[in-house]
Amino acid sequence: MKVLVVGGGGREHALAWKLKQSPAISRIFCAPGNAGTEELGENVPIRANDLAALLKFAKQNAINLTVVGPDDPLAAGIVDLFEREGLRIFGPRKSAAQLESSKIFAKQLMQQQGIPTAAAGTFDDADAARRFCETARLPIVIKADGLALGKGVIIASSREEALEAIEEMMTRGRFSDAGRRIVIEEFLAGSECSVHALISGGRFQMLATARDHKRAFDGDKGPNTGGMGAISPADTWSDELQSQFDRAGMRPLLAGLTSRGIDFRGLLFPGLMINQSGPQVLEFNCRFGDPETQAILPRLRSDLLELIDATIDGELDRATSEWDDRVAVTVVLASGGYPEKYETGHEISGLEEAAKLSNVLIFHAGTQRKNGRVVTAGGRVLAVTALGDSTEVARRLAYEAVERISFEGCHFRRDVAASRAPINVVSD
């Protein structure tokens, strides 16, 4: 069968790499893909948000399955479009993707279902938002309602920062329409964890966990990014927390979606903060995480295609996932200046040397091939993943591989998976 993977980042490279292992798949196309995905199949020069062109390509090339990586096409209704044309596709429909595309929708659903989350207010008027911030306890979290490439969350430690964030989003339009409405919520302290679950027919099956590193610099300092590294399994998770989240998070969520006539079929990725109250939901994402996927999929021993098929068909009870017991550590190599302004077009060296290391995988993100050379083409450039019998072994191997790779302006965190973050109390 022929599979189309939509997207061109590290997550999509990891998805294509894992799908390539399925004996049922004969050809893989990636749209638009990157320098890494073209080694697995054929890149197609179609943007991930060009739904009409993707549909035309899938029909003309008799694609048997489309797997959607990024959030934008899901929010725009690519699944609804493909299904109307009788095409098989993995991902939630537009109504279900609201869990990620609208922070306000997600927050209101959580509040109505009693799902543990930060107390919050929602605003479509800048003056009302400013007045709220004048008396709110600091620090405070300000979120753009819509999709903002993982950058629409500001943690303000002062009134001035909070007011500036409101001005940037609601008045100056930093995130265009995505920031015209905002959520302002209490700051939760604790340890973060990313969980992934396949959902279909009102049922769910949990996949492996991961812990992401969002801040740009060591010590969790600097601006938020799309993610600078990950470890799987999460060193902040336990069977007890899993049971608690199943009961207080997943089941009420599915009940709330069902009561609204929303049939979620796809991958749900809740971002959690763990504190003395247990798991608190920070956000819902409706696709595989990035860079979490680059740490999770190398540990998956099962056929990813079989899990996807069971999800689409509403038959999760017939699918099982088996996992490698080893730890995976992923370090992201980014362009200098990311997540703000950065340069592209710099040649990347050392990829072949790094790939020679055993138990190391290199997933491309912002790369492309020019004149036979691999060059940088984005903010997050590569994700280097290593597997080891312990966190220490995996970390050492990942950074050994990282040190073999270089490009002008290369930036990466040196403390990925270095220590387990302390679990603190929730702020109020």
Tab-separated table of C-alpha atoms in Angstrom:
chain	number	residue	atom	x	y	z
A	1	MET	CA	0.000	0.000	0.000
A	2	LYS	CA	0.950	3.655	-0.491
A	3	VAL	CA	1.058	6.103	2.421
A	4	LEU	CA	1.181	9.899	2.424
A	5	VAL	CA	2.646	11.621	5.505
A	6	VAL	CA	1.611	15.267	5.733
A	7	GLY	CA	4.235	17.606	7.190
A	8	GLY	CA	7.940	18.286	7.021
A	9	GLY	CA	9.333	18.279	10.559
A	10	GLY	CA	11.092	15.898	12.882
A	11	ARG	CA	7.798	14.338	13.953
A	12	GLU	CA	6.953	13.510	10.339
A	13	HIS	CA	10.402	12.024	9.722
A	14	ALA	CA	9.892	9.799	12.777
A	15	LEU	CA	6.417	8.776	11.608
A	16	ALA	CA	7.681	7.948	8.112
A	17	TRP	CA	10.629	6.025	9.588
A	18	LYS	CA	8.350	3.901	11.759
A	19	LEU	CA	5.729	3.338	9.054
A	20	LYS	CA	8.482	2.246	6.652
A	21	GLN	CA	9.019	-0.760	8.929
A	22	SER	CA	5.523	-2.118	8.230
A	23	PRO	CA	5.597	-4.977	5.700
A	24	ALA	CA	2.245	-3.836	4.291
A	25	ILE	CA	3.612	-0.486	3.084
A	26	SER	CA	5.315	-0.376	-0.302
A	27	ARG	CA	5.768	3.379	-0.867
A	28	ILE	CA	5.869	6.458	1.353
A	29	PHE	CA	5.327	10.037	0.211
A	30	CYS	CA	5.947	13.084	2.422
A	31	ALA	CA	4.448	16.506	1.801
A	32	PRO	CA	6.542	18.562	1.876
A	33	GLY	CA	9.054	16.405	3.783
A	34	ASN	CA	12.720	17.244	4.394
A	35	ALA	CA	16.207	15.957	3.647
A	36	GLY	CA	15.647	13.022	5.977
A	37	THR	CA	12.284	11.854	4.677
A	38	GLU	CA	13.534	11.764	1.099
A	39	GLU	CA	15.804	8.898	2.153
A	40	LEU	CA	12.711	6.887	3.121
A	41	GLY	CA	10.458	7.698	0.194
A	42	GLU	CA	9.505	10.532	-2.101
A	43	ASN	CA	9.060	14.148	-1.065
A	44	VAL	CA	6.154	16.024	-2.620
A	45	PRO	CA	6.415	19.836	-2.931
A	46	ILE	CA	3.026	20.549	-1.340
A	47	ARG	CA	2.623	22.617	1.823
A	48	ALA	CA	0.938	20.886	4.753
A	49	ASN	CA	-1.876	23.476	4.801
A	50	ASP	CA	-2.645	23.276	1.071
A	51	LEU	CA	-5.576	20.919	1.509
A	52	ALA	CA	-6.815	21.081	-2.077
A	53	ALA	CA	-3.407	20.142	-3.493
A	54	LEU	CA	-2.988	17.325	-0.957
A	55	LEU	CA	-6.398	15.927	-1.849
A	56	LYS	CA	-5.618	16.090	-5.571
A	57	PHE	CA	-2.295	14.309	-5.049
A	58	ALA	CA	-3.858	11.577	-2.900
A	59	LYS	CA	-6.548	10.884	-5.502
A	60	GLN	CA	-4.247	10.982	-8.514
A	61	ASN	CA	-1.700	8.690	-6.881
A	62	ALA	CA	-4.192	6.240	-5.332
A	63	ILE	CA	-2.908	6.836	-1.808
A	64	ASN	CA	-4.260	4.157	0.530
A	65	LEU	CA	-3.657	6.046	3.778
A	66	THR	CA	-2.813	9.625	4.724
A	67	VAL	CA	-1.238	10.328	8.121
A	68	VAL	CA	-1.427	13.947	9.279
A	69	GLY	CA	1.451	15.276	11.369
A	70	PRO	CA	0.900	19.015	12.075
A	71	ASP	CA	-1.998	20.748	13.809
A	72	ASP	CA	-2.862	23.341	11.137
A	73	PRO	CA	-4.345	20.967	8.519
A	74	LEU	CA	-6.338	19.154	11.213
A	75	ALA	CA	-7.788	22.454	12.444
A	76	ALA	CA	-8.601	23.381	8.842
A	77	GLY	CA	-10.595	20.163	8.333
A	78	ILE	CA	-8.339	17.973	6.202
A	79	VAL	CA	-9.834	14.804	7.703
A	80	ASP	CA	-13.391	15.913	6.917
A	81	LEU	CA	-12.336	16.781	3.350
A	82	PHE	CA	-10.598	13.467	2.681
A	83	GLU	CA	-13.407	11.432	4.228
A	84	ARG	CA	-16.004	13.154	2.044
A	85	GLU	CA	-13.962	11.998	-0.946
A	86	GLY	CA	-13.821	8.424	0.350
A	87	LEU	CA	-10.121	8.563	1.261
A	88	ARG	CA	-8.646	6.879	4.315
A	89	ILE	CA	-6.915	9.298	6.691
A	90	PHE	CA	-5.596	9.278	10.264
A	91	GLY	CA	-6.416	12.207	12.524
A	92	PRO	CA	-9.401	13.831	14.261
A	93	ARG	CA	-12.050	15.723	12.347
A	94	LYS	CA	-12.263	19.508	12.593
A	95	SER	CA	-14.853	19.444	15.399
A	96	ALA	CA	-12.587	17.229	17.540
A	97	ALA	CA	-9.432	19.184	16.640
A	98	GLN	CA	-10.963	22.179	18.441
A	99	LEU	CA	-9.398	20.711	21.573
A	100	GLU	CA	-6.099	22.051	20.235
A	101	SER	CA	-7.140	24.814	17.845
A	102	SER	CA	-9.129	26.664	20.526
A	103	LYS	CA	-7.721	27.013	24.029
A	104	ILE	CA	-11.052	28.532	25.054
A	105	PHE	CA	-13.039	25.531	23.805
A	106	ALA	CA	-10.686	23.149	25.621
A	107	LYS	CA	-10.713	25.146	28.850
A	108	GLN	CA	-14.497	25.411	28.941
A	109	LEU	CA	-14.865	21.683	28.257
A	110	MET	CA	-12.456	20.843	31.071
A	111	GLN	CA	-14.261	23.147	33.473
A	112	GLN	CA	-17.652	21.663	32.597
A	113	GLN	CA	-16.361	18.082	32.932
A	114	GLY	CA	-14.460	18.683	36.161
A	115	ILE	CA	-11.105	17.780	34.633
A	116	PRO	CA	-8.211	19.007	36.811
A	117	THR	CA	-6.741	22.122	35.203
A	118	ALA	CA	-5.631	25.635	36.114
A	119	ALA	CA	-8.314	28.143	37.082
A	120	ALA	CA	-8.762	30.577	34.208
A	121	GLY	CA	-10.729	33.345	32.569
A	122	THR	CA	-11.326	33.825	28.842
A	123	PHE	CA	-11.290	37.214	27.136
A	124	ASP	CA	-12.116	38.753	23.780
A	125	ASP	CA	-11.800	42.332	25.054
A	126	ALA	CA	-8.337	43.719	25.788
A	127	ASP	CA	-9.538	46.189	28.426
A	128	ALA	CA	-11.269	43.422	30.381
A	129	ALA	CA	-8.103	41.299	30.165
A	130	ARG	CA	-5.994	44.197	31.462
A	131	ARG	CA	-8.319	44.779	34.404
A	132	PHE	CA	-8.161	41.080	35.284
A	133	CYS	CA	-4.358	41.177	35.313
A	134	GLU	CA	-4.263	44.163	37.644
A	135	THR	CA	-5.413	42.020	40.576
A	136	ALA	CA	-4.290	38.527	39.501
A	137	ARG	CA	-1.684	36.696	41.533
A	138	LEU	CA	1.703	36.453	39.822
A	139	PRO	CA	3.159	34.719	37.957
A	140	ILE	CA	0.308	34.366	35.481
A	141	VAL	CA	-0.057	32.491	32.190
A	142	ILE	CA	-1.451	34.156	29.065
A	143	LYS	CA	-2.391	31.943	26.124
A	144	ALA	CA	-3.489	32.776	22.601
A	145	ASP	CA	-6.765	30.992	21.860
A	146	GLY	CA	-5.665	29.632	18.493
A	147	LEU	CA	-2.653	27.874	17.014
A	148	ALA	CA	0.612	29.809	17.298
A	149	LEU	CA	3.365	27.313	16.386
A	150	GLY	CA	3.918	26.413	20.028
A	151	LYS	CA	4.784	30.017	20.901
A	152	GLY	CA	1.406	31.371	22.003
A	153	VAL	CA	1.987	30.887	25.741
A	154	ILE	CA	3.521	33.650	27.854
A	155	ILE	CA	4.411	33.169	31.527
A	156	ALA	CA	4.359	36.689	32.959
A	157	SER	CA	6.166	37.261	36.238
A	158	SER	CA	5.211	40.942	36.472
A	159	ARG	CA	2.201	43.161	35.703
A	160	GLU	CA	4.240	44.840	32.987
A	161	GLU	CA	4.974	41.530	31.252
A	162	ALA	CA	1.316	40.509	31.469
A	163	LEU	CA	0.067	43.781	30.015
A	164	GLU	CA	2.682	43.652	27.265
A	165	ALA	CA	1.591	40.109	26.335
A	166	ILE	CA	-2.034	41.213	26.129
A	167	GLU	CA	-1.028	44.182	23.978
A	168	GLU	CA	1.074	41.988	21.693
A	169	MET	CA	-1.645	39.392	21.171
A	170	MET	CA	-4.911	41.292	21.229
A	171	THR	CA	-3.963	44.724	19.941
A	172	ARG	CA	-0.865	44.348	17.781
A	173	GLY	CA	-1.932	40.975	16.382
A	174	ARG	CA	1.340	39.113	16.976
A	175	PHE	CA	-0.397	35.792	16.271
A	176	SER	CA	-3.000	37.225	13.874
A	177	ASP	CA	-6.491	35.911	14.593
A	178	ALA	CA	-5.090	33.203	16.884
A	179	GLY	CA	-4.397	35.823	19.563
A	180	ARG	CA	-7.487	38.005	19.264
A	181	ARG	CA	-9.069	35.937	22.036
A	182	ILE	CA	-6.998	34.780	24.997
A	183	VAL	CA	-7.037	32.619	28.096
A	184	ILE	CA	-5.500	33.967	31.304
A	185	GLU	CA	-4.895	31.296	33.905
A	186	GLU	CA	-3.123	30.622	37.164
A	187	PHE	CA	0.437	29.421	37.031
A	188	LEU	CA	0.875	25.762	37.976
A	189	ALA	CA	4.201	24.672	39.414
A	190	GLY	CA	5.392	21.084	39.250
A	191	SER	CA	6.830	18.643	36.734
A	192	GLU	CA	5.638	18.390	33.160
A	193	CYS	CA	4.699	15.182	31.368
A	194	SER	CA	3.444	14.437	27.865
A	195	VAL	CA	1.082	11.503	27.473
A	196	HIS	CA	-0.175	10.110	24.173
A	197	ALA	CA	-3.352	8.125	23.629
A	198	LEU	CA	-5.066	6.591	20.632
A	199	ILE	CA	-8.781	7.377	20.800
A	200	SER	CA	-11.563	5.778	18.792
A	201	GLY	CA	-15.206	4.885	19.304
A	202	GLY	CA	-15.248	6.269	22.840
A	203	ARG	CA	-12.274	4.119	23.867
A	204	PHE	CA	-8.644	4.994	24.419
A	205	GLN	CA	-5.319	3.196	24.537
A	206	MET	CA	-2.370	4.884	26.209
A	207	LEU	CA	0.993	4.917	24.471
A	208	ALA	CA	4.401	5.615	25.996
A	209	THR	CA	4.978	8.812	27.952
A	210	ALA	CA	7.634	11.486	27.487
A	211	ARG	CA	8.911	14.617	29.192
A	212	ASP	CA	9.513	17.608	26.948
A	213	HIS	CA	11.940	20.498	27.468
A	214	LYS	CA	10.131	23.633	26.289
A	215	ARG	CA	12.425	26.500	27.256
A	216	ALA	CA	15.194	27.516	24.874
A	217	PHE	CA	18.112	27.448	27.309
A	218	ASP	CA	19.626	25.248	30.004
A	219	GLY	CA	17.981	25.324	33.386
A	220	ASP	CA	14.565	25.885	31.819
A	221	LYS	CA	15.374	29.485	31.049
A	222	GLY	CA	14.530	31.660	28.076
A	223	PRO	CA	11.453	31.758	25.848
A	224	ASN	CA	9.142	28.843	25.150
A	225	THR	CA	9.884	26.883	21.989
A	226	GLY	CA	8.281	24.038	20.111
A	227	GLY	CA	10.494	21.750	22.201
A	228	MET	CA	14.266	21.428	22.682
A	229	GLY	CA	14.437	17.793	23.736
A	230	ALA	CA	12.595	14.889	25.343
A	231	ILE	CA	12.989	11.738	27.382
A	232	SER	CA	10.804	8.619	27.173
A	233	PRO	CA	9.463	7.157	29.352
A	234	ALA	CA	8.777	10.276	31.380
A	235	ASP	CA	10.727	10.242	34.632
A	236	THR	CA	7.850	12.095	36.302
A	237	TRP	CA	5.180	9.429	35.685
A	238	SER	CA	3.962	6.328	37.529
A	239	ASP	CA	1.242	3.697	37.354
A	240	GLU	CA	-0.578	5.488	40.160
A	241	LEU	CA	-0.594	8.771	38.249
A	242	GLN	CA	-1.736	6.933	35.130
A	243	SER	CA	-4.695	5.439	36.983
A	244	GLN	CA	-5.561	8.834	38.451
A	245	PHE	CA	-5.430	10.535	35.046
A	246	ASP	CA	-7.499	7.786	33.398
A	247	ARG	CA	-10.219	8.321	35.978
A	248	ALA	CA	-10.131	12.119	36.346
A	249	GLY	CA	-8.941	13.152	32.898
A	250	MET	CA	-9.469	10.762	30.016
A	251	ARG	CA	-12.869	9.323	30.918
A	252	PRO	CA	-14.534	12.685	31.682
A	253	LEU	CA	-13.020	14.108	28.494
A	254	LEU	CA	-14.443	11.345	26.304
A	255	ALA	CA	-17.815	11.677	28.037
A	256	GLY	CA	-17.781	15.410	27.364
A	257	LEU	CA	-16.941	14.944	23.698
A	258	THR	CA	-19.637	12.282	23.286
A	259	SER	CA	-22.267	14.506	24.901
A	260	ARG	CA	-21.415	17.156	22.300
A	261	GLY	CA	-21.744	14.697	19.420
A	262	ILE	CA	-17.990	14.718	18.740
A	263	ASP	CA	-16.457	11.410	17.622
A	264	PHE	CA	-12.722	11.729	18.239
A	265	ARG	CA	-10.649	9.288	16.188
A	266	GLY	CA	-6.940	9.831	16.186
A	267	LEU	CA	-4.098	10.702	18.532
A	268	LEU	CA	-4.662	12.832	21.628
A	269	PHE	CA	-1.621	14.310	23.334
A	270	PRO	CA	-2.434	15.991	26.668
A	271	GLY	CA	0.309	18.100	28.175
A	272	LEU	CA	0.248	17.695	31.950
A	273	MET	CA	1.676	19.402	35.015
A	274	ILE	CA	2.157	17.060	37.953
A	275	ASN	CA	2.038	18.453	41.482
A	276	GLN	CA	0.786	17.375	44.883
A	277	SER	CA	-2.783	17.490	43.564
A	278	GLY	CA	-1.926	14.994	40.852
A	279	PRO	CA	-1.966	15.457	37.064
A	280	GLN	CA	-3.328	18.836	35.906
A	281	VAL	CA	-4.052	19.383	32.202
A	282	LEU	CA	-2.091	22.287	30.704
A	283	GLU	CA	-3.345	21.764	27.169
A	284	PHE	CA	-4.678	19.223	24.702
A	285	ASN	CA	-2.981	18.507	21.380
A	286	CYS	CA	-4.651	16.460	18.662
A	287	ARG	CA	-1.590	14.978	16.971
A	288	PHE	CA	1.724	13.390	17.867
A	289	GLY	CA	4.042	15.645	19.849
A	290	ASP	CA	7.269	17.119	18.544
A	291	PRO	CA	9.923	16.270	19.757
A	292	GLU	CA	8.153	13.656	21.917
A	293	THR	CA	7.461	11.467	18.869
A	294	GLN	CA	11.167	11.245	18.120
A	295	ALA	CA	11.677	9.755	21.602
A	296	ILE	CA	8.542	7.605	21.746
A	297	LEU	CA	8.466	5.852	18.361
A	298	PRO	CA	11.987	4.370	18.602
A	299	ARG	CA	10.702	2.495	21.675
A	300	LEU	CA	7.608	1.137	19.881
A	301	ARG	CA	8.065	-2.498	18.891
A	302	SER	CA	4.587	-2.931	17.438
A	303	ASP	CA	3.552	-2.122	13.864
A	304	LEU	CA	2.420	1.519	13.848
A	305	LEU	CA	0.246	0.885	10.799
A	306	GLU	CA	-1.787	-1.725	12.686
A	307	LEU	CA	-2.414	0.747	15.523
A	308	ILE	CA	-3.474	3.446	13.074
A	309	ASP	CA	-5.796	1.093	11.205
A	310	ALA	CA	-7.464	-0.038	14.438
A	311	THR	CA	-8.004	3.584	15.441
A	312	ILE	CA	-9.585	4.554	12.138
A	313	ASP	CA	-11.826	1.468	12.165
A	314	GLY	CA	-12.976	1.926	15.756
A	315	GLU	CA	-11.406	-1.371	16.809
A	316	LEU	CA	-8.831	-0.404	19.412
A	317	ASP	CA	-9.629	-3.558	21.368
A	318	ARG	CA	-7.845	-5.617	18.704
A	319	ALA	CA	-4.664	-3.505	18.790
A	320	THR	CA	-1.823	-3.836	21.265
A	321	SER	CA	1.364	-1.857	21.634
A	322	GLU	CA	4.618	-3.372	22.870
A	323	TRP	CA	7.502	-1.215	24.055
A	324	ASP	CA	11.262	-1.396	24.352
A	325	ASP	CA	12.213	-1.132	28.033
A	326	ARG	CA	15.182	1.090	27.228
A	327	VAL	CA	15.215	4.850	27.765
A	328	ALA	CA	15.178	7.193	24.769
A	329	VAL	CA	16.719	10.656	25.008
A	330	THR	CA	16.205	13.182	22.213
A	331	VAL	CA	18.262	16.366	21.846
A	332	VAL	CA	17.099	19.047	19.405
A	333	LEU	CA	19.664	21.026	17.420
A	334	ALA	CA	18.294	24.449	16.552
A	335	SER	CA	19.341	27.431	14.484
A	336	GLY	CA	20.968	30.289	16.371
A	337	GLY	CA	18.321	32.776	17.485
A	338	TYR	CA	15.454	30.272	17.544
A	339	PRO	CA	12.602	30.711	18.545
A	340	GLU	CA	13.022	34.314	17.395
A	341	LYS	CA	14.808	35.373	14.197
A	342	TYR	CA	17.305	32.923	12.744
A	343	GLU	CA	19.223	32.292	9.535
A	344	THR	CA	18.869	29.282	7.234
A	345	GLY	CA	20.872	27.813	4.380
A	346	HIS	CA	23.894	26.748	6.451
A	347	GLU	CA	25.530	23.459	5.491
A	348	ILE	CA	25.256	20.652	8.062
A	349	SER	CA	28.313	18.454	8.555
A	350	GLY	CA	28.907	15.285	10.549
A	351	LEU	CA	25.570	13.569	9.886
A	352	GLU	CA	27.173	10.400	8.535
A	353	GLU	CA	29.659	10.217	11.417
A	354	ALA	CA	26.909	10.606	14.003
A	355	ALA	CA	24.750	7.973	12.292
A	356	LYS	CA	27.536	5.394	12.634
A	357	LEU	CA	26.971	5.217	16.402
A	358	SER	CA	24.936	2.226	17.539
A	359	ASN	CA	21.482	2.911	18.987
A	360	VAL	CA	21.421	6.453	17.574
A	361	LEU	CA	18.787	7.843	15.229
A	362	ILE	CA	18.889	11.246	13.552
A	363	PHE	CA	15.527	12.735	12.632
A	364	HIS	CA	15.540	15.718	10.305
A	365	ALA	CA	13.254	18.693	10.913
A	366	GLY	CA	14.266	21.996	9.311
A	367	THR	CA	16.528	20.616	6.584
A	368	GLN	CA	16.649	20.433	2.821
A	369	ARG	CA	19.069	19.163	0.210
A	370	LYS	CA	20.737	21.714	-2.081
A	371	ASN	CA	23.316	20.804	-4.684
A	372	GLY	CA	23.923	17.496	-2.949
A	373	ARG	CA	24.428	19.123	0.469
A	374	VAL	CA	22.111	19.063	3.471
A	375	VAL	CA	21.459	22.603	4.722
A	376	THR	CA	19.402	24.191	7.477
A	377	ALA	CA	15.887	25.252	6.512
A	378	GLY	CA	14.102	25.989	9.791
A	379	GLY	CA	14.312	26.850	13.470
A	380	ARG	CA	14.531	23.335	14.828
A	381	VAL	CA	16.933	21.568	12.491
A	382	LEU	CA	17.571	18.034	13.809
A	383	ALA	CA	16.477	15.727	16.613
A	384	VAL	CA	19.143	13.291	17.763
A	385	THR	CA	17.747	10.275	19.626
A	386	ALA	CA	19.708	7.640	21.522
A	387	LEU	CA	18.491	4.485	23.270
A	388	GLY	CA	20.181	3.180	26.405
A	389	ASP	CA	19.615	0.827	29.319
A	390	SER	CA	19.512	3.860	31.613
A	391	THR	CA	18.961	7.578	31.310
A	392	GLU	CA	22.654	8.205	31.873
A	393	VAL	CA	23.685	5.838	29.069
A	394	ALA	CA	21.124	7.289	26.641
A	395	ARG	CA	22.147	10.878	27.488
A	396	ARG	CA	25.841	10.160	27.037
A	397	LEU	CA	25.257	8.514	23.676
A	398	ALA	CA	22.888	11.261	22.439
A	399	TYR	CA	25.390	14.002	23.253
A	400	GLU	CA	28.256	12.014	21.734
A	401	ALA	CA	26.266	12.014	18.483
A	402	VAL	CA	25.388	15.695	18.840
A	403	GLU	CA	29.049	16.635	19.185
A	404	ARG	CA	29.771	15.060	15.788
A	405	ILE	CA	27.267	17.337	14.036
A	406	SER	CA	27.846	20.999	13.291
A	407	PHE	CA	26.427	23.947	11.371
A	408	GLU	CA	26.805	27.686	11.738
A	409	GLY	CA	24.831	29.015	14.710
A	410	CYS	CA	23.970	25.535	16.020
A	411	HIS	CA	22.290	25.759	19.418
A	412	PHE	CA	21.116	22.980	21.731
A	413	ARG	CA	20.403	22.437	25.393
A	414	ARG	CA	23.018	20.508	27.309
A	415	ASP	CA	20.743	19.450	30.153
A	416	VAL	CA	18.115	17.343	28.372
A	417	ALA	CA	17.054	14.555	30.778
A	418	ALA	CA	19.842	15.630	33.122
A	419	SER	CA	17.692	15.426	36.226
A	420	ARG	CA	14.176	14.848	37.327
A	421	ALA	CA	12.397	18.118	38.000
A	422	PRO	CA	11.009	18.483	41.550
A	423	ILE	CA	7.264	18.181	42.048
A	424	ASN	CA	6.048	21.366	43.680
A	425	VAL	CA	2.713	22.583	44.950
A	426	VAL	CA	0.221	24.271	42.660
A	427	SER	CA	0.125	28.046	42.826
A	428	ASP	CA	-3.205	29.724	43.453
